Amino acid sequence: MTAELVRGQNHPLDQARLEIRVSAATPVVAAATLVDDAGRAHGPASVAHPGAPALPGLEVPRQAAGAHRLAVDLDAMPDAVHRVNVLLALPAGTGGPVRFGAVAAPFVAVTGLDGTEIATFTLTGLDAESAVIALELYRRQGAWKVRAVGQGYAGGLAELFADQGMTDARRLADGIDEAVARGLTRSVQAPRRTDDAASHRTDDTTPRRTDDAASHRTAAAPSAAGTGAVPPEPATAPFPPHTSGAAAPVGEPASVGEPASVGEPSPASARPTQPTQPPHPTPSSPPASGGPVDYTHPGRRHTAPPPPAPSAPAPPPGQPAQPVAGDATGWTLDERLYNQVWGMFEDFARTAAAYRSAVDFADSRQEKELDAVLSDPRSRIGGQGDAARAEARARYEALVEQARQAFGRDVSQLVAEADVVEPALPPAYARWDSPVWHGYRVPMEMPMALRLGDLALPESERLRIPMLVRLPLERGLWIDSGRVAAEAGLFTDAHERRRLAMEAAVAHAARLLAVHPVGEFSVHVIDPAGSAAQALAPLTDTGVLAGPPGVGAAGVADVLGRLTQRVDLVQMAVRGGAADSLPPGFDTAQQLLLVNDFPHGFDDRAVTQLRYLADEGPSVGVHLMMVADREDAAGYGPLLDPLWRALLRLTPVPDDHLADPWVGHAWTYLPALVPPGSQVLRQVLTQVATERSKYA
């Protein structure tokens, strides 16, 4: 039976390996401190936080999120640790709430590895506090208990750490804020969810295990995104129904210790069934005389998207179902494919987390067994010691092999699903070498998302997940033309790196033009030195640019001035409630500014305008794509740090700099480049230009 705690109440813990689940209405930072019997933390080394997420017996998420899972192994806690304080804090400098009183009360649950709740606590009564000690796990007479604390600090983490006896509390708090900011910059943006989608979340509270994530994947993506049609929340929501307004579960670490059941089968294609609902409500009959008027629009969607229709016969017992493209919820095939890709992304992340956790557990258990052998002088040498070491090694290899088999089984199912899904992807989601481009036609409406490349993990190079981001873009793009670690000396010439970066940028810009209807997307180019003329040839030769590239200081000032004025006009019209009063002939299309070789040719005014466009442009349809080497702008110092953080960094060569929003793995990004010698880019842009001429 679950104990619902109030402040100060405690409850015994009969399990050593636990999960602490956090659900909040806004992204929060989850951390923990290991303190002694006097309640004092001994420096930064006793704090687990996004910048240093793992301590003995404890692991916390690496990013700020609305939902977290902290993994705890009480048996692995050092003897000097008497309390484990679980902390929540609002991230600073992200534009979000600055006090807990402005958001719904966070909810914390202590559960077993099987998801069974042991104790819960809702942190009510918070007001000006921006950091809080939510729970405390403490030793008492050799046993562990949990206490609901709810002690808040208006001074944030710095005040909290100072209260626990740390002398460098402010520096540690600033370091955590910086780690959170870096995590937000590196993270692939998870699909967003609107209130409409949240209202259709199911009440199935079956917990998701990290070692069996694939078997619990629902047909929907982890959450919904953006404007337009959105998918519902996954049917296996890991939090109680009363937290259904919280964000999707992100930032969950792999469990500390042995996974619950590494060897259990986890068919990635298992899908929960949902009742089919009509896509549109049935128009109501005319009201009777004197009755209430029904103002419901007969064509407006008021129901959750329908589940995928069964398109294949049920598999024999014990065998996974055959993968099917579009096997996810959604109103359209594009939406179902988008949700399916994100489901595969989450499955792969959690499957890899379970495998890594199992290997880590096998390592730690072998070390403990070997330490036990070496600590006994009688078994340290001789045949008894050799036999004990051989047994420890055999148990280690058996555990690792069991984990490897489970991981290989899950990955094989995901690879089979990817082989089916990839050929079915529409142009916006497809690779440049896909046959779908041979039958390309200019679309009539904007797609849900855009492919920027692929993502892969070192555990399985054969599985690549399409990196899809929602449209319209919420962040600008930065194509890094500097040296990256993954190059391994392949490109020593700076000019070669810049050429590759510009070719990648042109491919992204061409895809954006190709997936938007005629007249709904325009591209502007700034090339101060004219050094990118060859890379820009597909855009300039086909005539799809809004104007000639801006060259020299005068060209830079002209393009930036026009786009800055556009942002100002649209913002004034929207804020004044007069969006229909824009000047006659005003171009309402989405705008993309492609900047090459920043900061060459930019004076201080131009730099300020560029920062303004990066911050304010996306909300009014002006987007930024920048090709730059950060070292070239080092002279500006920290002035440009907000600009770099505001942009999603991509590279023209494979590089492991992106993180997923669930576990925080470092994923290798593989750019979406046009195959060498292919004419597909020019053919697509020529067709775009031809369609434009028909409407000119």
XYZ file of C-alpha atoms in Angstrom:
696
model
C 0.000 0.000 0.000
C 1.334 3.421 -0.966
C 2.044 5.843 1.870
C 0.927 9.396 1.021
C 3.256 11.511 3.115
C 2.843 15.007 4.488
C 5.656 17.301 5.633
C 7.735 15.700 8.361
C 6.184 12.243 8.026
C 8.458 9.254 7.477
C 8.039 5.737 6.133
C 10.309 2.675 6.263
C 12.015 1.427 3.116
C 12.138 -2.331 2.666
C 14.062 -2.204 -0.625
C 17.610 -1.088 -1.281
C 17.326 -0.338 -4.982
C 14.788 2.395 -5.655
C 13.629 4.967 -8.159
C 12.586 8.461 -7.167
C 10.172 9.837 -9.729
C 9.529 13.546 -10.063
C 6.702 15.181 -11.953
C 6.408 18.961 -12.290
C 4.397 21.354 -14.417
C 7.562 23.082 -15.628
C 11.115 21.884 -16.292
C 13.040 21.516 -13.038
C 16.570 20.489 -12.129
C 16.793 17.299 -10.070
C 19.839 16.820 -7.849
C 20.837 15.109 -4.626
C 23.322 15.633 -1.818
C 25.014 12.986 0.307
C 25.377 14.307 3.861
C 26.736 13.015 7.157
C 24.916 12.438 10.433
C 25.140 16.160 11.204
C 23.422 17.116 7.952
C 26.547 18.581 6.363
C 27.645 17.997 2.772
C 31.396 17.815 2.268
C 31.957 19.904 -0.838
C 30.891 19.579 -4.470
C 32.006 15.935 -4.563
C 28.992 15.039 -2.411
C 26.458 16.557 -4.838
C 24.972 14.685 -7.805
C 23.697 17.179 -10.388
C 23.365 17.488 -14.206
C 27.047 18.365 -14.547
C 28.172 15.378 -12.419
C 25.199 13.022 -12.437
C 26.662 9.892 -10.820
C 27.859 9.201 -7.282
C 28.236 5.839 -5.507
C 24.730 4.405 -5.267
C 23.085 7.401 -6.927
C 22.421 8.750 -10.399
C 20.403 11.829 -11.353
C 19.208 13.129 -14.742
C 21.512 15.187 -16.907
C 18.973 17.795 -18.012
C 16.184 19.986 -16.710
C 12.796 18.458 -17.489
C 9.219 18.224 -16.299
C 9.617 14.585 -15.290
C 12.608 12.752 -13.849
C 13.713 9.408 -12.505
C 16.563 9.235 -9.998
C 18.161 5.835 -9.457
C 19.219 4.954 -5.900
C 21.050 1.915 -4.542
C 21.141 2.225 -0.749
C 23.432 -0.785 -0.344
C 26.067 1.007 -2.424
C 26.046 4.142 -0.257
C 29.345 4.842 1.528
C 29.301 4.204 5.271
C 29.883 7.913 5.959
C 26.624 8.846 4.231
C 23.693 9.013 6.632
C 21.222 11.031 4.550
C 20.423 11.471 0.888
C 18.631 14.744 0.201
C 16.621 14.896 -3.028
C 16.617 18.457 -4.387
C 14.476 20.240 -6.953
C 15.296 23.648 -8.406
C 13.976 25.926 -11.113
C 16.658 26.444 -13.788
C 17.971 29.995 -13.961
C 18.261 32.006 -17.153
C 15.887 29.894 -19.252
C 12.953 32.292 -19.336
C 10.795 29.973 -17.232
C 9.191 30.504 -13.810
C 11.469 31.811 -11.070
C 9.448 30.623 -8.061
C 7.562 27.438 -7.262
C 4.518 29.417 -6.170
C 3.861 30.323 -9.817
C 3.413 26.694 -10.943
C 1.511 23.625 -9.837
C 2.939 21.730 -6.865
C 5.606 19.172 -7.833
C 4.922 15.512 -7.106
C 7.543 13.045 -5.896
C 7.200 9.270 -5.598
C 9.575 6.638 -4.207
C 9.106 3.382 -6.120
C 10.668 -0.024 -6.514
C 12.317 -1.051 -9.756
C 9.038 -2.656 -10.815
C 7.273 0.703 -10.501
C 5.355 -0.127 -7.318
C 4.936 3.050 -5.310
C 6.250 2.945 -1.760
C 5.658 6.554 -0.718
C 4.504 9.770 -2.393
C 4.675 13.433 -1.484
C 3.107 16.496 -3.098
C 5.104 19.653 -2.346
C 2.323 22.099 -1.584
C 2.659 25.471 0.144
C 5.682 26.733 -1.795
C 5.737 30.407 -2.794
C 8.895 32.450 -3.394
C 11.219 29.445 -3.187
C 13.223 28.485 -6.262
C 14.944 25.444 -4.715
C 13.557 22.850 -2.327
C 14.621 19.720 -0.464
C 11.799 17.404 -1.472
C 12.686 14.151 0.272
C 15.274 12.779 2.622
C 16.416 9.161 2.696
C 18.134 8.513 6.041
C 19.612 5.710 8.121
C 18.105 4.893 11.500
C 19.437 1.955 13.551
C 20.765 0.184 10.484
C 17.587 0.619 8.418
C 16.667 3.191 5.806
C 13.595 5.415 5.878
C 12.177 8.210 3.732
C 10.950 11.516 5.131
C 8.899 14.183 3.356
C 10.772 17.465 3.880
C 9.509 20.229 1.568
C 12.030 22.798 2.862
C 12.269 25.623 0.323
C 14.900 28.312 -0.269
C 14.126 31.647 -1.898
C 17.840 32.101 -2.601
C 17.922 29.028 -4.812
C 20.536 26.299 -4.807
C 23.233 28.642 -3.519
C 21.300 29.249 -0.286
C 20.424 25.548 -0.007
C 24.042 24.421 -0.376
C 25.210 27.076 2.071
C 22.667 25.787 4.587
C 24.280 22.363 4.276
C 27.689 23.753 5.176
C 29.332 24.254 1.783
C 31.743 27.168 1.588
C 31.699 27.430 -2.216
C 27.918 27.178 -2.557
C 27.556 30.021 -5.049
C 30.192 28.628 -7.408
C 28.587 25.177 -7.323
C 25.117 26.618 -8.001
C 26.462 28.632 -10.944
C 28.168 25.520 -12.285
C 24.888 23.589 -12.164
C 23.087 26.404 -14.013
C 25.801 26.346 -16.683
C 25.532 22.550 -17.012
C 21.766 22.831 -17.428
C 22.190 25.525 -20.090
C 24.675 23.332 -21.967
C 22.296 20.396 -21.729
C 19.437 22.416 -23.209
C 21.699 23.524 -26.058
C 22.869 19.971 -26.849
C 19.527 18.253 -26.455
C 17.512 17.213 -29.456
C 14.197 18.897 -28.852
C 11.556 16.373 -27.847
C 8.143 16.605 -29.445
C 5.975 19.162 -27.749
C 2.507 18.510 -26.374
C -0.437 20.863 -26.396
C -3.203 20.931 -23.822
C -5.540 19.247 -26.276
C -3.262 16.264 -26.557
C -2.698 16.172 -22.809
C -6.424 16.000 -22.186
C -6.547 12.679 -24.007
C -3.855 11.038 -21.939
C -4.901 7.622 -20.724
C -5.034 6.466 -17.126
C -2.774 3.483 -17.677
C -0.050 3.998 -15.085
C 2.067 0.976 -15.888
C 5.642 2.055 -15.127
C 8.275 1.978 -17.834
C 11.433 0.019 -17.021
C 14.663 1.119 -18.610
C 15.607 -2.478 -19.400
C 12.298 -3.282 -21.071
C 11.474 0.019 -22.654
C 10.916 -1.346 -26.107
C 8.135 -3.641 -24.944
C 6.267 -0.687 -23.449
C 6.600 1.648 -26.409
C 3.327 3.031 -27.488
C 2.385 3.960 -30.992
C 2.678 7.642 -30.188
C 5.859 9.629 -29.843
C 6.942 10.510 -26.273
C 4.968 13.728 -26.472
C 3.389 15.900 -29.066
C 4.841 18.903 -30.756
C 4.125 22.297 -32.116
C 1.170 23.591 -33.941
C -1.326 21.631 -35.950
C -2.363 18.072 -35.211
C -0.650 16.475 -32.239
C -0.444 12.888 -30.989
C -1.658 11.846 -27.544
C 0.592 11.045 -24.606
C 1.972 7.489 -24.501
C -0.417 4.945 -23.065
C 2.194 3.764 -20.563
C 2.542 6.983 -18.641
C 5.069 6.510 -15.825
C 3.324 8.858 -13.384
C -0.030 8.780 -11.576
C -3.132 10.093 -13.328
C -3.262 13.227 -11.231
C 0.021 14.365 -12.793
C -1.280 14.149 -16.322
C -0.610 17.807 -16.891
C 3.111 17.322 -16.442
C 5.557 17.166 -19.253
C 6.530 13.946 -20.923
C 9.090 11.792 -19.075
C 12.487 13.068 -20.058
C 15.950 13.070 -18.571
C 15.660 9.614 -16.999
C 18.963 7.959 -16.093
C 19.745 4.314 -16.434
C 19.109 2.381 -13.230
C 21.987 1.969 -10.789
C 22.821 -1.680 -10.366
C 21.430 -4.755 -12.053
C 18.458 -4.281 -14.396
C 15.254 -5.894 -13.238
C 15.311 -8.597 -15.914
C 17.932 -8.252 -18.586
C 17.063 -11.493 -20.277
C 13.326 -10.941 -20.716
C 12.105 -10.524 -24.281
C 11.058 -7.009 -25.213
C 9.432 -6.932 -28.647
C 9.862 -3.460 -30.000
C 6.810 -3.811 -32.136
C 4.368 -4.458 -29.304
C 1.624 -1.856 -29.397
C -1.177 -1.292 -26.911
C -4.619 -1.240 -28.418
C -6.887 1.753 -28.072
C -10.553 2.161 -28.949
C -11.062 3.643 -32.365
C -12.656 7.075 -32.385
C -13.989 8.961 -35.360
C -11.685 11.721 -36.618
C -14.480 14.262 -36.500
C -17.488 14.568 -34.223
C -20.868 13.899 -35.718
C -22.685 17.174 -36.332
C -25.418 17.646 -33.801
C -29.019 17.795 -34.854
C -30.802 21.133 -34.706
C -31.773 21.998 -31.121
C -35.354 21.698 -30.059
C -37.333 24.851 -29.602
C -36.230 26.653 -26.475
C -33.237 24.363 -25.998
C -29.604 25.442 -25.710
C -27.759 26.420 -28.868
C -24.941 24.064 -29.868
C -21.984 26.226 -30.850
C -19.734 23.254 -31.661
C -18.061 23.600 -35.038
C -18.998 20.438 -36.968
C -15.566 20.133 -38.617
C -13.367 20.811 -35.604
C -11.496 17.918 -34.039
C -12.515 17.211 -30.466
C -11.195 13.674 -30.118
C -7.808 12.072 -29.822
C -6.180 10.895 -33.063
C -7.305 7.401 -34.026
C -4.967 4.495 -33.292
C -3.315 2.717 -36.197
C -5.585 0.286 -37.963
C -4.422 -3.325 -37.791
C -2.592 -3.849 -41.076
C -1.010 -7.229 -40.433
C -2.250 -10.501 -38.901
C -1.393 -11.221 -35.303
C 1.966 -13.010 -34.934
C 2.236 -16.503 -33.470
C 2.575 -16.632 -29.682
C 6.077 -15.784 -28.535
C 7.068 -14.015 -31.734
C 7.183 -10.233 -32.305
C 4.764 -8.651 -34.734
C 6.032 -7.759 -38.188
C 6.918 -4.053 -38.397
C 4.595 -1.829 -40.408
C 5.295 1.715 -41.612
C 2.921 4.194 -40.005
C 2.232 1.911 -37.043
C 1.509 4.795 -34.665
C -1.324 7.104 -33.735
C -2.020 10.235 -35.764
C -4.488 11.929 -38.072
C -2.370 11.549 -41.207
C 0.258 9.147 -42.468
C 2.937 11.834 -42.064
C 1.986 12.297 -38.426
C 1.951 8.561 -37.789
C 5.390 8.188 -39.383
C 6.699 11.102 -37.349
C 5.407 9.531 -34.130
C 6.799 6.154 -35.121
C 10.278 7.576 -35.733
C 10.275 9.293 -32.351
C 9.088 6.060 -30.748
C 12.014 4.222 -32.322
C 14.340 6.981 -31.079
C 13.089 6.570 -27.504
C 13.213 2.763 -27.680
C 16.819 2.800 -28.851
C 17.831 5.292 -26.147
C 16.260 3.262 -23.342
C 17.473 -0.079 -24.709
C 21.043 1.254 -24.823
C 20.623 2.643 -21.293
C 19.522 -0.770 -20.030
C 22.476 -2.475 -21.726
C 24.992 0.004 -20.324
C 23.423 -0.285 -16.876
C 23.673 -4.079 -16.981
C 27.342 -3.955 -18.006
C 28.091 -1.413 -15.277
C 26.406 -3.656 -12.714
C 28.416 -6.655 -13.888
C 31.629 -4.613 -13.560
C 30.780 -3.403 -10.052
C 29.765 -6.892 -8.878
C 32.975 -8.412 -10.209
C 35.005 -5.730 -8.444
C 33.223 -6.412 -5.143
C 33.774 -10.151 -5.456
C 37.453 -9.679 -6.288
C 37.857 -7.249 -3.384
C 36.318 -9.838 -1.073
C 38.798 -12.450 -2.311
C 41.787 -10.135 -1.911
C 40.717 -8.956 1.544
C 40.971 -12.487 2.965
C 44.648 -13.486 3.345
C 43.665 -17.156 3.261
C 42.235 -16.915 -0.259
C 44.489 -14.217 -1.678
C 46.942 -16.665 -3.177
C 46.826 -20.278 -4.119
C 44.267 -22.449 -5.776
C 41.332 -21.171 -3.708
C 41.982 -17.593 -4.795
C 42.393 -18.531 -8.428
C 39.121 -20.477 -8.349
C 37.271 -17.528 -6.752
C 38.631 -15.141 -9.358
C 37.646 -17.510 -12.162
C 34.119 -17.801 -10.740
C 33.803 -14.016 -10.520
C 34.988 -13.664 -14.093
C 32.545 -16.345 -15.284
C 29.623 -14.641 -13.541
C 30.661 -11.336 -15.098
C 30.822 -12.800 -18.589
C 27.455 -14.522 -18.124
C 25.780 -11.266 -17.078
C 27.331 -9.309 -19.932
C 26.395 -11.984 -22.462
C 22.820 -12.025 -21.167
C 22.642 -8.251 -21.530
C 24.240 -8.415 -24.989
C 21.687 -10.949 -26.192
C 18.769 -8.865 -24.943
C 20.247 -5.746 -26.495
C 20.892 -7.485 -29.795
C 17.341 -8.823 -29.896
C 15.853 -5.373 -29.312
C 18.161 -3.706 -31.831
C 17.375 -6.328 -34.458
C 13.678 -5.559 -34.112
C 14.350 -1.832 -34.378
C 16.524 -2.374 -37.449
C 13.728 -4.393 -39.058
C 11.303 -1.578 -38.273
C 13.702 1.041 -39.664
C 14.074 -0.962 -42.880
C 10.305 -0.761 -43.340
C 9.850 2.849 -42.241
C 12.702 4.474 -44.198
C 11.327 3.765 -47.723
C 7.890 5.041 -46.655
C 9.086 8.442 -45.453
C 7.855 11.520 -47.366
C 10.354 14.019 -48.841
C 10.472 16.141 -45.677
C 11.609 13.090 -43.663
C 13.583 11.214 -46.352
C 17.286 11.050 -47.137
C 18.516 12.775 -50.273
C 19.210 9.393 -51.875
C 15.637 8.194 -51.341
C 13.612 7.313 -54.466
C 10.797 9.507 -53.158
C 12.614 12.548 -54.570
C 12.254 11.204 -58.112
C 8.499 11.700 -57.852
C 8.767 15.016 -56.013
C 5.961 17.548 -56.356
C 5.743 20.895 -54.587
C 3.467 20.278 -51.582
C 0.199 22.051 -50.870
C 0.805 22.367 -47.123
C 3.717 22.546 -44.702
C 4.780 19.187 -43.204
C 4.934 18.476 -39.496
C 8.698 18.122 -39.346
C 11.987 18.214 -41.235
C 14.910 15.808 -41.362
C 18.241 17.363 -40.423
C 20.311 14.190 -40.451
C 20.602 10.870 -38.630
C 21.511 9.858 -35.082
C 23.474 6.760 -34.065
C 25.025 5.151 -30.989
C 28.352 3.270 -30.920
C 26.643 0.105 -29.614
C 24.955 -0.431 -32.994
C 26.249 1.320 -36.086
C 23.692 -0.440 -38.311
C 20.750 1.398 -36.715
C 20.344 5.061 -37.618
C 17.428 7.130 -36.396
C 16.198 10.029 -38.575
C 16.630 13.319 -36.712
C 13.280 15.047 -37.179
C 12.555 18.541 -35.826
C 9.147 20.168 -35.842
C 8.191 22.978 -38.188
C 8.175 25.893 -37.996
C 11.637 25.927 -36.463
C 11.795 27.192 -32.891
C 15.597 27.523 -32.869
C 18.048 28.660 -35.449
C 20.710 26.346 -36.850
C 24.466 26.710 -36.509
C 26.548 24.692 -38.973
C 29.923 24.518 -37.235
C 32.749 25.024 -39.730
C 35.410 24.641 -37.047
C 37.408 21.565 -36.166
C 35.432 18.833 -34.397
C 36.771 15.912 -32.375
C 35.314 13.280 -34.696
C 37.312 14.504 -37.690
C 40.405 12.630 -36.455
C 42.572 14.703 -38.745
C 40.575 13.972 -41.881
C 40.271 17.640 -42.807
C 43.196 19.788 -41.839
C 42.373 22.545 -44.298
C 40.104 25.245 -42.903
C 38.817 26.033 -46.403
C 37.736 22.416 -46.866
C 35.836 22.487 -43.579
C 34.086 25.710 -44.563
C 33.162 24.270 -47.942
C 31.611 21.176 -46.370
C 29.736 23.289 -43.831
C 28.334 25.531 -46.548
C 27.257 22.547 -48.646
C 25.428 21.155 -45.619
C 23.726 24.511 -45.056
C 22.630 24.709 -48.699
C 21.187 21.181 -48.457
C 19.163 22.187 -45.368
C 17.958 25.393 -47.035
C 16.983 23.504 -50.197
C 14.997 20.980 -48.184
C 13.164 23.782 -46.379
C 12.262 25.346 -49.723
C 11.173 21.994 -51.137
C 8.808 21.042 -48.317
C 6.937 24.360 -48.135
C 4.109 25.326 -50.497
C 4.766 27.909 -53.192
C 5.157 31.386 -51.769
C 5.340 30.292 -48.124
C 9.113 30.202 -47.635
C 11.879 32.585 -48.718
C 15.647 32.347 -48.338
C 18.044 35.287 -47.947
C 21.828 34.867 -48.045
C 24.678 36.881 -46.556
C 28.095 35.987 -47.993
C 30.300 38.965 -47.086
C 33.421 37.844 -48.969
C 31.645 35.983 -51.767
C 33.590 32.862 -50.808
C 30.584 30.533 -50.982
C 29.620 31.203 -54.602
C 30.286 27.625 -55.668
C 28.338 26.064 -52.788
C 25.458 28.505 -53.337
C 25.238 27.732 -57.062
C 22.199 25.399 -56.767
C 20.265 28.212 -55.064
C 21.451 31.082 -57.242
C 21.321 29.276 -60.588
C 17.740 28.121 -60.116
C 16.574 31.552 -58.956
C 14.912 30.407 -55.727
C 16.552 33.041 -53.505
C 14.583 36.081 -52.404
C 17.380 38.268 -53.768
C 21.067 38.195 -54.643
C 23.397 37.258 -51.767
C 24.484 40.171 -49.601
C 28.170 40.851 -50.286
C 30.443 43.237 -48.412
C 29.571 45.438 -45.457
C 26.845 47.212 -47.435
C 25.179 43.919 -48.407
C 25.293 42.692 -44.822
C 23.690 45.897 -43.554
C 20.998 45.844 -46.241
C 19.816 42.268 -45.621
C 19.949 42.581 -41.836
C 18.149 45.915 -41.949
C 15.255 44.550 -44.028
C 14.768 41.477 -41.857
C 15.087 43.424 -38.620
C 12.459 45.869 -39.839
C 10.206 42.950 -40.731
C 10.478 41.510 -37.218
C 9.686 44.910 -35.714
C 6.608 45.401 -37.927
C 5.149 41.974 -37.247
C 5.778 42.246 -33.516
C 4.078 45.651 -33.334
C 1.110 44.385 -35.345
C 0.679 41.294 -33.200
C 1.079 43.091 -29.891
C -1.320 45.788 -30.992
C -3.914 43.273 -32.117
C -3.766 44.644 -35.665
C -2.192 41.818 -37.626
C -4.315 42.750 -40.661
C -2.865 46.255 -40.800
C 0.527 45.307 -42.199
C 1.647 47.318 -45.249
C 0.134 46.325 -48.628
C 2.179 43.713 -50.434
C 3.855 42.607 -47.209
C 5.416 39.159 -47.724
C 3.853 36.873 -45.127
C 6.042 33.875 -46.012
C 8.461 32.313 -43.549
C 11.944 33.790 -43.961
C 15.316 32.076 -43.605
C 18.558 34.018 -43.335
C 21.608 31.971 -44.339
C 24.828 33.595 -43.092
C 28.223 32.383 -44.282
C 31.587 32.932 -42.607
C 30.359 34.835 -39.541
C 31.676 37.223 -38.140
C 33.588 38.315 -41.267
C 32.047 41.531 -42.614
C 29.988 42.183 -39.452
C 30.435 45.379 -37.460
C 29.054 45.852 -33.942
C 25.663 47.027 -35.237
C 25.362 44.025 -37.537
C 26.261 41.644 -34.709
C 23.565 43.218 -32.518
C 21.000 42.860 -35.310
C 21.950 39.216 -35.832
C 21.495 38.482 -32.137
C 18.122 40.226 -32.279
C 17.014 38.052 -35.198
C 18.149 34.887 -33.412
C 16.181 35.802 -30.269
C 13.036 37.424 -31.669
C 12.844 36.150 -35.242
C 11.467 32.598 -34.795
C 8.298 33.805 -33.081
C 7.383 35.932 -36.131
C 8.616 33.617 -38.870
C 12.214 34.786 -39.381
C 14.753 31.993 -38.916
C 18.544 31.980 -38.833
C 21.021 29.464 -40.249
C 24.626 30.384 -39.612
C 27.841 28.826 -40.956
C 30.605 29.823 -38.570
C 33.663 28.751 -36.624
C 33.294 29.862 -33.016
C 37.011 30.429 -32.725
C 36.769 33.143 -35.400
C 34.408 35.071 -33.099
C 36.515 34.586 -29.969
C 37.324 38.301 -29.955
C 33.758 39.080 -28.886
C 34.246 37.066 -25.690
C 31.128 36.172 -23.692
C 29.038 38.702 -25.643
C 28.094 36.036 -28.185
C 27.555 33.172 -25.721
C 23.748 33.680 -25.756
C 23.811 33.551 -29.565
C 25.637 30.203 -29.676
C 23.342 28.750 -27.009
C 20.232 29.893 -28.883
C 21.184 27.901 -31.995
C 21.086 24.162 -32.573
C 24.637 23.142 -33.416
C 25.093 20.794 -36.366
C 28.303 19.648 -38.025
C 29.200 18.847 -41.653
C 30.950 15.643 -40.516
C 29.845 12.983 -37.995
C 30.238 14.169 -34.420
C 28.855 12.989 -31.065
C 27.642 16.290 -29.625
C 23.853 15.836 -29.377
C 21.892 14.300 -26.506
C 18.497 12.644 -26.380
C 15.799 14.120 -24.081
C 15.186 10.906 -22.086
C 18.471 9.389 -20.948
C 21.055 11.898 -22.125
C 23.209 9.617 -24.291
C 25.790 11.320 -26.470
C 24.539 10.543 -29.985
C 26.634 10.697 -33.124
C 25.075 13.183 -35.531
C 25.355 12.237 -39.215
C 24.625 15.186 -41.532
C 22.009 14.935 -44.285
C 24.214 15.571 -47.304
C 23.477 15.173 -50.991
C 25.306 12.129 -52.430
C 28.396 13.105 -54.491
C 27.564 13.593 -58.151
C 23.802 13.560 -57.562
C 21.661 16.127 -59.397
C 18.672 15.661 -57.103
C 19.200 19.024 -55.399
C 19.140 21.007 -58.638
C 16.201 19.013 -59.964
C 14.131 19.696 -56.860
C 15.019 23.407 -56.789
C 14.274 23.722 -60.512
C 10.812 22.326 -59.898
C 10.306 24.769 -57.021
C 11.301 27.665 -59.284
C 8.985 26.415 -62.052
C 6.012 26.275 -59.701
C 6.824 29.766 -58.444
C 6.781 31.134 -61.969
C 3.215 29.891 -62.409
C 2.061 32.084 -59.529
C 4.204 35.103 -60.343
